[in-house]
Coordinates of C-alpha atoms in Angstrom, one line a residue:
X486 CA -88.1 25.0 74.2
X487 CA -84.7 24.1 75.6
X488 CA -83.5 25.3 79.1
X489 CA -80.8 27.5 77.5
X490 CA -83.5 29.2 75.4
X491 CA -85.6 29.8 78.5
X492 CA -82.6 31.2 80.4
X493 CA -81.8 33.5 77.5
X494 CA -85.4 34.7 77.4
X495 CA -85.4 35.5 81.1
X496 CA -82.0 37.2 80.8
X497 CA -83.5 39.4 78.0
X498 CA -86.6 40.1 80.0
X499 CA -84.6 41.1 83.1
X500 CA -82.3 43.3 80.9
X501 CA -85.4 45.1 79.5
X502 CA -86.8 45.6 83.0
X503 CA -83.6 47.0 84.4
X504 CA -83.3 49.4 81.4
X505 CA -86.8 50.7 81.8
X506 CA -86.0 51.3 85.5
X507 CA -82.9 53.3 84.5
X508 CA -84.8 55.3 82.0
X509 CA -87.0 56.7 84.8
X510 CA -83.8 58.5 86.0
X511 CA -81.7 58.8 82.8
X512 CA -84.0 60.9 80.7
X513 CA -82.8 63.0 77.8
X514 CA -81.8 65.9 80.0
X515 CA -79.6 63.7 82.1
X516 CA -78.0 62.2 79.0
X517 CA -77.6 65.6 77.4
X518 CA -76.2 67.5 80.4
X519 CA -74.5 64.9 82.5
X520 CA -73.9 61.5 80.9
X521 CA -72.7 62.5 77.5
X522 CA -70.4 65.4 78.7
X523 CA -68.9 63.1 81.3
X524 CA -68.3 60.4 78.7
X525 CA -66.6 62.9 76.4
X526 CA -64.4 64.3 79.2
X527 CA -63.6 60.8 80.3
X528 CA -62.5 59.7 76.8
X529 CA -60.4 62.9 76.5
X530 CA -58.6 62.3 79.8
X531 CA -58.1 58.6 79.1
X532 CA -56.5 59.5 75.7
X533 CA -54.3 62.0 77.4
X534 CA -53.1 59.4 79.9
X535 CA -51.8 57.3 77.1
X536 CA -50.2 60.1 75.1
X537 CA -49.2 63.0 77.4
X538 CA -46.6 62.8 80.2
X539 CA -48.1 61.6 83.5
X540 CA -47.9 63.9 86.6
X541 CA -45.1 62.7 88.8
X542 CA -47.2 63.4 92.0
X543 CA -49.8 60.9 90.9
X544 CA -47.4 58.0 90.6
X545 CA -45.4 58.8 93.7
X546 CA -47.3 56.3 95.8
X547 CA -47.5 52.5 95.5
X548 CA -49.2 51.1 92.4
X549 CA -51.5 49.1 94.7
X550 CA -53.7 52.2 95.1
X551 CA -54.7 52.0 91.5
X552 CA -55.8 48.4 91.9
X553 CA -58.2 49.1 94.8
X554 CA -61.3 49.6 92.5
X555 CA -61.0 45.9 91.5
X556 CA -62.4 45.0 94.9
X557 CA -65.9 46.1 93.8
X558 CA -66.8 42.8 92.0
X559 CA -65.5 40.9 95.0
X560 CA -67.7 42.5 97.6
X561 CA -70.8 43.3 95.5
X562 CA -71.3 40.3 93.2
X563 CA -74.6 38.4 93.3
X564 CA -75.3 35.4 91.0
X565 CA -78.6 34.6 89.3
X566 CA -80.3 31.2 89.3
X567 CA -83.1 32.5 87.0
X568 CA -85.7 30.6 89.1
X569 CA -89.4 31.7 89.1
X570 CA -92.1 30.6 91.4
X571 CA -94.1 28.9 88.6
X572 CA -91.3 26.6 87.7
X573 CA -91.6 24.2 90.7
X574 CA -94.1 21.7 89.1
X575 CA -92.3 21.6 85.8
X576 CA -88.8 21.3 87.3
X577 CA -89.9 18.3 89.4
X578 CA -90.6 16.5 86.1
X579 CA -87.5 17.8 84.3
X580 CA -84.8 17.7 86.9
X581 CA -82.0 18.4 84.3
X582 CA -83.6 21.7 83.5
X583 CA -82.9 23.1 86.9
X584 CA -79.2 22.2 86.6
X585 CA -78.9 23.9 83.3
X586 CA -80.7 27.1 84.5
X587 CA -78.3 27.3 87.5
X588 CA -75.3 26.5 85.3
X589 CA -76.4 29.3 82.9
X590 CA -76.5 31.7 85.9
X591 CA -73.1 30.6 87.1
X592 CA -71.5 31.0 83.6
X593 CA -73.2 34.4 83.2
X594 CA -71.7 35.6 86.5
X595 CA -68.2 34.3 85.6
X596 CA -68.4 36.2 82.3
X597 CA -69.7 39.3 84.0
X598 CA -67.0 39.1 86.7
X599 CA -64.2 38.8 84.1
X600 CA -65.7 41.8 82.1
X601 CA -66.0 44.0 85.2
X602 CA -62.5 43.2 86.4
X603 CA -61.0 43.7 82.9
X604 CA -62.8 47.0 82.5
X605 CA -61.5 48.3 85.9
X606 CA -58.0 47.3 85.0
X607 CA -58.3 48.8 81.5
X608 CA -59.2 52.2 83.1
X609 CA -56.1 52.3 85.3
X610 CA -53.8 50.6 82.8
X611 CA -52.2 53.8 81.5
X612 CA -50.9 54.6 85.0
X613 CA -49.9 51.0 85.7
X614 CA -48.2 50.4 82.4
X615 CA -46.7 53.8 81.6
X616 CA -46.4 55.2 85.1
X617 CA -45.1 52.2 87.0
X618 CA -43.8 50.1 84.1
X619 CA -45.8 46.9 85.1
X620 CA -45.8 44.1 82.5
X621 CA -49.1 43.0 81.0
X622 CA -48.6 39.4 82.2
X623 CA -48.7 40.7 85.8
X624 CA -52.0 42.5 85.2
X625 CA -53.5 39.4 83.5
X626 CA -52.5 37.2 86.5
X627 CA -54.1 39.7 88.9
X628 CA -57.3 39.8 86.8
X629 CA -57.5 36.1 86.8
X630 CA -57.1 35.9 90.6
X631 CA -59.7 38.6 91.2
X632 CA -62.2 37.0 88.8
X633 CA -61.9 33.6 90.6
X634 CA -62.1 35.3 94.0
X635 CA -65.2 37.2 92.8
X636 CA -66.9 33.9 91.8
X637 CA -65.9 32.2 95.1
X638 CA -67.4 35.1 97.2
X639 CA -70.5 35.1 95.1
X640 CA -71.0 31.4 95.7
X641 CA -70.4 31.9 99.4
X642 CA -72.8 34.8 99.6
X643 CA -75.5 32.8 97.7
X644 CA -75.0 29.9 100.1
X645 CA -75.4 32.1 103.1
X646 CA -78.5 33.9 101.8
X647 CA -80.2 30.5 101.1
X648 CA -79.2 28.5 104.2
X649 CA -79.6 31.1 106.9
X650 CA -82.0 33.9 107.9
X651 CA -82.3 36.6 110.4
X652 CA -79.3 37.6 112.5
X653 CA -77.4 34.5 111.5
X654 CA -77.5 35.5 107.9
X655 CA -76.4 39.1 108.7
X656 CA -73.6 37.9 111.0
X657 CA -72.3 35.2 108.6
X658 CA -72.5 37.7 105.6
X659 CA -70.4 40.1 107.6
X660 CA -67.8 37.3 108.2
X661 CA -67.8 36.5 104.5
X662 CA -67.3 40.1 103.6
X663 CA -64.3 40.4 106.0
X664 CA -62.8 37.3 104.6
X665 CA -63.3 38.4 101.0
X666 CA -61.5 41.7 101.8
X667 CA -58.7 39.8 103.5
X668 CA -58.4 37.6 100.5
X669 CA -58.2 40.6 98.2
X670 CA -55.5 42.1 100.4
X671 CA -53.6 38.8 100.2
X672 CA -53.9 38.8 96.4
X673 CA -52.3 42.3 96.3
X674 CA -49.5 40.9 98.5
X675 CA -48.7 37.9 96.3
X676 CA -48.9 40.1 93.3
X677 CA -45.9 42.0 94.5
X678 CA -43.9 38.8 94.8
X679 CA -44.4 37.3 91.3
X680 CA -47.2 37.0 88.8
X681 CA -46.8 33.2 88.8
X682 CA -47.5 33.1 92.5
X683 CA -50.6 35.2 91.9
X684 CA -51.7 32.6 89.2
X685 CA -51.1 29.8 91.8
X686 CA -53.2 31.7 94.3
X687 CA -56.0 31.8 91.7
X688 CA -55.7 28.1 91.2
X689 CA -56.1 27.6 95.0
X690 CA -59.2 29.8 95.0
X691 CA -60.6 27.8 92.1
X692 CA -60.2 24.6 94.0
X693 CA -61.9 26.1 97.0
X694 CA -64.8 27.2 94.8
X695 CA -65.3 23.8 93.1
X696 CA -67.4 22.2 96.0
X697 CA -69.6 25.2 96.2
X698 CA -70.0 25.2 92.4
X699 CA -71.1 21.6 92.4
X700 CA -73.4 22.1 95.4
X701 CA -75.1 25.0 93.7
X702 CA -75.8 23.0 90.5
X703 CA -77.2 20.0 92.3
X704 CA -79.1 21.6 95.1
X705 CA -82.9 21.5 94.4
X706 CA -84.3 21.6 97.9
X707 CA -83.5 25.3 98.1
X708 CA -86.0 26.2 95.3
X709 CA -88.3 28.4 97.4
X710 CA -85.4 30.4 98.9
X711 CA -83.8 30.7 95.4
X712 CA -86.9 32.3 94.1
X713 CA -86.9 34.8 97.0
X714 CA -83.2 35.7 96.5
X715 CA -83.7 36.0 92.7
X716 CA -86.5 38.4 93.3
X717 CA -84.4 40.5 95.6
X718 CA -81.6 40.7 93.1
X719 CA -83.9 41.7 90.3
X720 CA -85.5 44.4 92.4
X721 CA -82.3 45.8 93.8
X722 CA -81.9 48.5 91.2
X723 CA -85.6 49.4 91.4
X724 CA -85.4 49.7 95.2
X725 CA -82.4 51.9 94.9
X726 CA -84.2 54.2 92.5
X727 CA -87.3 54.3 94.5
X728 CA -85.4 55.1 97.7
X729 CA -84.6 58.5 96.1
X730 CA -88.2 59.5 95.7
X731 CA -90.2 57.6 98.3
X732 CA -90.5 58.8 101.9
X733 CA -89.3 56.3 104.5
X734 CA -91.1 56.2 107.8
X735 CA -89.0 57.4 110.7
X736 CA -89.2 56.9 114.4
X737 CA -88.5 60.5 115.3
X738 CA -90.7 61.9 118.0
X739 CA -90.2 65.5 116.9
X740 CA -93.5 67.2 116.7
X741 CA -92.2 70.1 114.7
X742 CA -90.0 70.0 111.6
X743 CA -86.3 70.9 112.0
X744 CA -86.5 73.6 109.3
X745 CA -89.1 76.3 109.7
X746 CA -90.6 74.8 112.8
X747 CA -93.0 77.7 113.4
X748 CA -94.1 78.0 109.7
X749 CA -92.0 81.1 109.5
X750 CA -89.8 82.3 106.7
X751 CA -86.5 84.0 106.3
X752 CA -87.9 87.0 104.5
X753 CA -91.1 89.0 104.5
X754 CA -93.8 88.0 102.0
X755 CA -95.3 91.0 100.4
X756 CA -98.0 89.4 98.2
X757 CA -99.8 86.1 97.5
X758 CA -97.3 84.9 94.9
X759 CA -94.4 85.1 97.4
X760 CA -96.5 83.2 99.9
X761 CA -97.1 80.3 97.4
X762 CA -93.4 80.3 96.6
X763 CA -92.5 80.3 100.3
X764 CA -94.7 77.3 100.8
X765 CA -93.0 75.5 97.9
X766 CA -89.6 76.2 99.4
X767 CA -90.5 74.9 102.8
X768 CA -92.3 71.9 101.3
X769 CA -89.1 70.9 99.5
X770 CA -86.8 71.4 102.6
X771 CA -89.2 69.5 104.8
X772 CA -89.3 66.5 102.4
X773 CA -86.6 64.0 103.3
X774 CA -86.3 62.6 99.8
X775 CA -86.2 65.9 98.0
X776 CA -83.9 67.5 100.6
X777 CA -81.5 64.6 100.4
X778 CA -81.3 64.8 96.6
X779 CA -81.0 68.6 96.8
X780 CA -78.0 68.3 99.1
X781 CA -76.4 65.5 97.0
X782 CA -76.8 67.5 93.9
X783 CA -75.1 70.5 95.6
X784 CA -72.2 68.3 96.8
X785 CA -71.7 66.7 93.4
X786 CA -71.7 70.2 91.9
X787 CA -69.0 71.3 94.3
X788 CA -66.8 68.4 93.2
X789 CA -67.5 69.1 89.5
X790 CA -66.8 72.8 89.9
X791 CA -63.6 72.1 91.7
X792 CA -62.3 69.7 89.1
X793 CA -63.5 71.7 86.2
X794 CA -61.6 74.8 87.5
X795 CA -58.3 72.9 87.5
X796 CA -58.7 72.0 83.8
X797 CA -60.0 75.5 82.7
X798 CA -63.6 74.2 82.2
X799 CA -65.3 76.3 84.8
X800 CA -67.3 78.5 82.4
X801 CA -68.6 75.4 80.7
X802 CA -69.4 73.1 83.6
X803 CA -70.9 75.6 86.1
X804 CA -73.7 77.0 83.8
X805 CA -74.6 73.4 82.9
X806 CA -75.0 72.7 86.6
X807 CA -77.2 75.7 87.0
X808 CA -79.5 74.5 84.2
X809 CA -79.6 71.0 85.7
X810 CA -80.6 72.3 89.1
X811 CA -83.1 74.6 87.6
X812 CA -84.7 71.9 85.5
X813 CA -85.0 69.6 88.6
X814 CA -86.6 72.4 90.6
X815 CA -89.1 73.0 87.7
X816 CA -90.0 69.3 87.9
X817 CA -90.5 69.6 91.6
X818 CA -92.6 72.7 91.1
X819 CA -94.9 70.9 88.7
X820 CA -95.2 68.0 91.3
X821 CA -95.9 70.5 94.0
X822 CA -98.5 72.7 92.3
X823 CA -100.4 69.7 90.9
X824 CA -100.5 68.1 94.4
X825 CA -103.7 67.3 96.2
X826 CA -103.9 70.5 98.3
X827 CA -102.8 73.1 95.7
X828 CA -105.1 71.5 93.2
X829 CA -108.1 72.4 95.4
X830 CA -107.5 76.1 94.6
X831 CA -107.5 78.3 91.5
X832 CA -104.6 80.6 91.0
X833 CA -104.0 83.3 88.5
X834 CA -101.3 82.8 85.9
X835 CA -99.4 85.8 87.1
X836 CA -99.3 84.5 90.7
X837 CA -98.1 81.1 89.6
X838 CA -95.4 82.7 87.5
X839 CA -94.0 84.8 90.3
X840 CA -94.4 82.0 92.8
X841 CA -92.4 79.6 90.7
X842 CA -89.7 82.2 90.1
X843 CA -89.5 83.0 93.8
X844 CA -89.0 79.3 94.7
X845 CA -86.4 78.6 92.1
X846 CA -84.4 81.8 92.7
X847 CA -84.3 81.0 96.5
X848 CA -83.3 77.4 96.0
X849 CA -80.8 78.1 93.2
X850 CA -78.9 80.9 94.9
X851 CA -77.1 78.9 97.6
X852 CA -75.8 76.1 95.5
X853 CA -74.9 78.5 92.7
X854 CA -72.9 80.6 95.2
X855 CA -71.1 77.5 96.6
X856 CA -70.2 76.2 93.1
X857 CA -68.8 79.6 92.1
X858 CA -66.9 79.8 95.4
X859 CA -65.4 76.3 94.9
X860 CA -64.2 77.4 91.4
X861 CA -63.0 80.8 92.6
X862 CA -60.8 79.3 95.3
X863 CA -58.9 77.5 92.5
X864 CA -58.8 80.3 89.9
X865 CA -58.5 83.5 92.0
X866 CA -57.6 84.8 95.4
X867 CA -59.9 84.2 98.4
X868 CA -61.1 87.8 98.4
X869 CA -62.1 87.7 94.7
X870 CA -63.6 84.3 95.1
X871 CA -66.2 85.8 97.6
X872 CA -67.2 88.3 94.9
X873 CA -67.4 85.4 92.4
X874 CA -69.6 83.5 94.8
X875 CA -72.0 86.4 95.0
X876 CA -72.1 86.7 91.3
X877 CA -72.6 82.9 90.9
X878 CA -75.6 83.0 93.3
X879 CA -77.2 85.8 91.3
X880 CA -76.4 84.1 88.0
X881 CA -77.9 80.8 89.2
X882 CA -81.1 82.6 90.4
X883 CA -81.4 84.3 87.0
X884 CA -80.9 81.1 85.0
X885 CA -83.3 79.4 87.3
X886 CA -86.0 82.0 86.6
X887 CA -85.5 81.6 82.9
X888 CA -85.8 77.8 83.0
X889 CA -88.9 77.9 85.3
X890 CA -90.4 80.4 82.9
X891 CA -90.0 78.0 80.1
X892 CA -91.1 74.8 81.8
X893 CA -92.1 74.8 85.5
X894 CA -95.4 76.6 85.6
X895 CA -96.9 76.1 82.1
X896 CA -99.3 73.2 82.9
X897 CA -100.9 74.9 85.8
X898 CA -101.0 78.2 83.9
X899 CA -103.0 76.6 81.1
X900 CA -105.5 75.3 83.6
X901 CA -105.8 78.7 85.3
X902 CA -106.2 80.4 81.9
X903 CA -108.9 78.0 81.0
X904 CA -110.7 78.6 84.3
X905 CA -110.5 82.4 83.8
X906 CA -111.9 82.0 80.3
X907 CA -114.8 79.9 81.6
X908 CA -115.5 82.4 84.3
X909 CA -115.4 85.3 81.8
X910 CA -118.0 83.5 79.6

């Protein structure tokens, strides 16, 4: 096996691992109701930007505003060295392998930086080319400067993470971040002068990056720290996904929860099914991870409803949002009812059915009303939008009850039915 073959194998293994991590979030419902509709709408809007007249209000400001997304690869890039803990004995015998592994990581990051920068410019190119009349050579010079700057900041960030620790690493990383933002701003400044000056600035950045490039290839004494940094990079996406579902310990000294501190409820519970549903509602609102996602989903729905109303897509997007929220609540209900404490009891199917409906109707009503209100403020008068909000809350609760009827309580219902049959026998 050659070093390039080993690096390609590790690249493939890491790609498969990251894809499996994404699949835990992007299941078929997310693809069907969120990703695919957003892609289709995005392609439609992008085609319209190239063919239809551009709104004059959108191109009234400076064109630099459309170039700001290109700062993302500058401030977020991290390079791979593809080092693993078991390599140390082998790499001491084959010193050239280490250089080639690191070189593979550097070349991979350069290619990735060029692709990300080019994709960002491609998205805003209709506004820059048609709206502001910028030449393609100017955009290519800017892309070159941003790509080189991204590589330079990634090398600096890697050097800081390897050479320092504790508060020194945090402080120097902050300085590197500030300098990278300042360099990005200077790139925007020289871009307004002439694209050849921007290309010259890219050459200066390349000269500054050359010593770091050579040091990174030849440095072998940092192997242990390289392995740690490589592990942090690989687990970054996994940590981000787990942060949405894992409770974090807090230092709060509050003895009672902020919501429902006395185990009360906002409405009278007339029967046992409503009591179970009320417990499920309070359990979700008291869970930091679930409450955070619930609020985030509500805020995203507000933005989607507001934008969809401006393009006449309110009646298409908002019902889809209702279904997405209801399906997520059905997943939470399944998690709740199969938990350690509820699993200790036996419930009748009818009780679980009504309890699940109670929970989803309560938790769907408020977001549904807010999403309808956001759309109503665009389409109708403020007075009619209040009535639309009330109708939206009722519609969300009704759709939620249908979705939960189809998915949320089936598994526990089967267990309850089986227990009733055994008891009857």
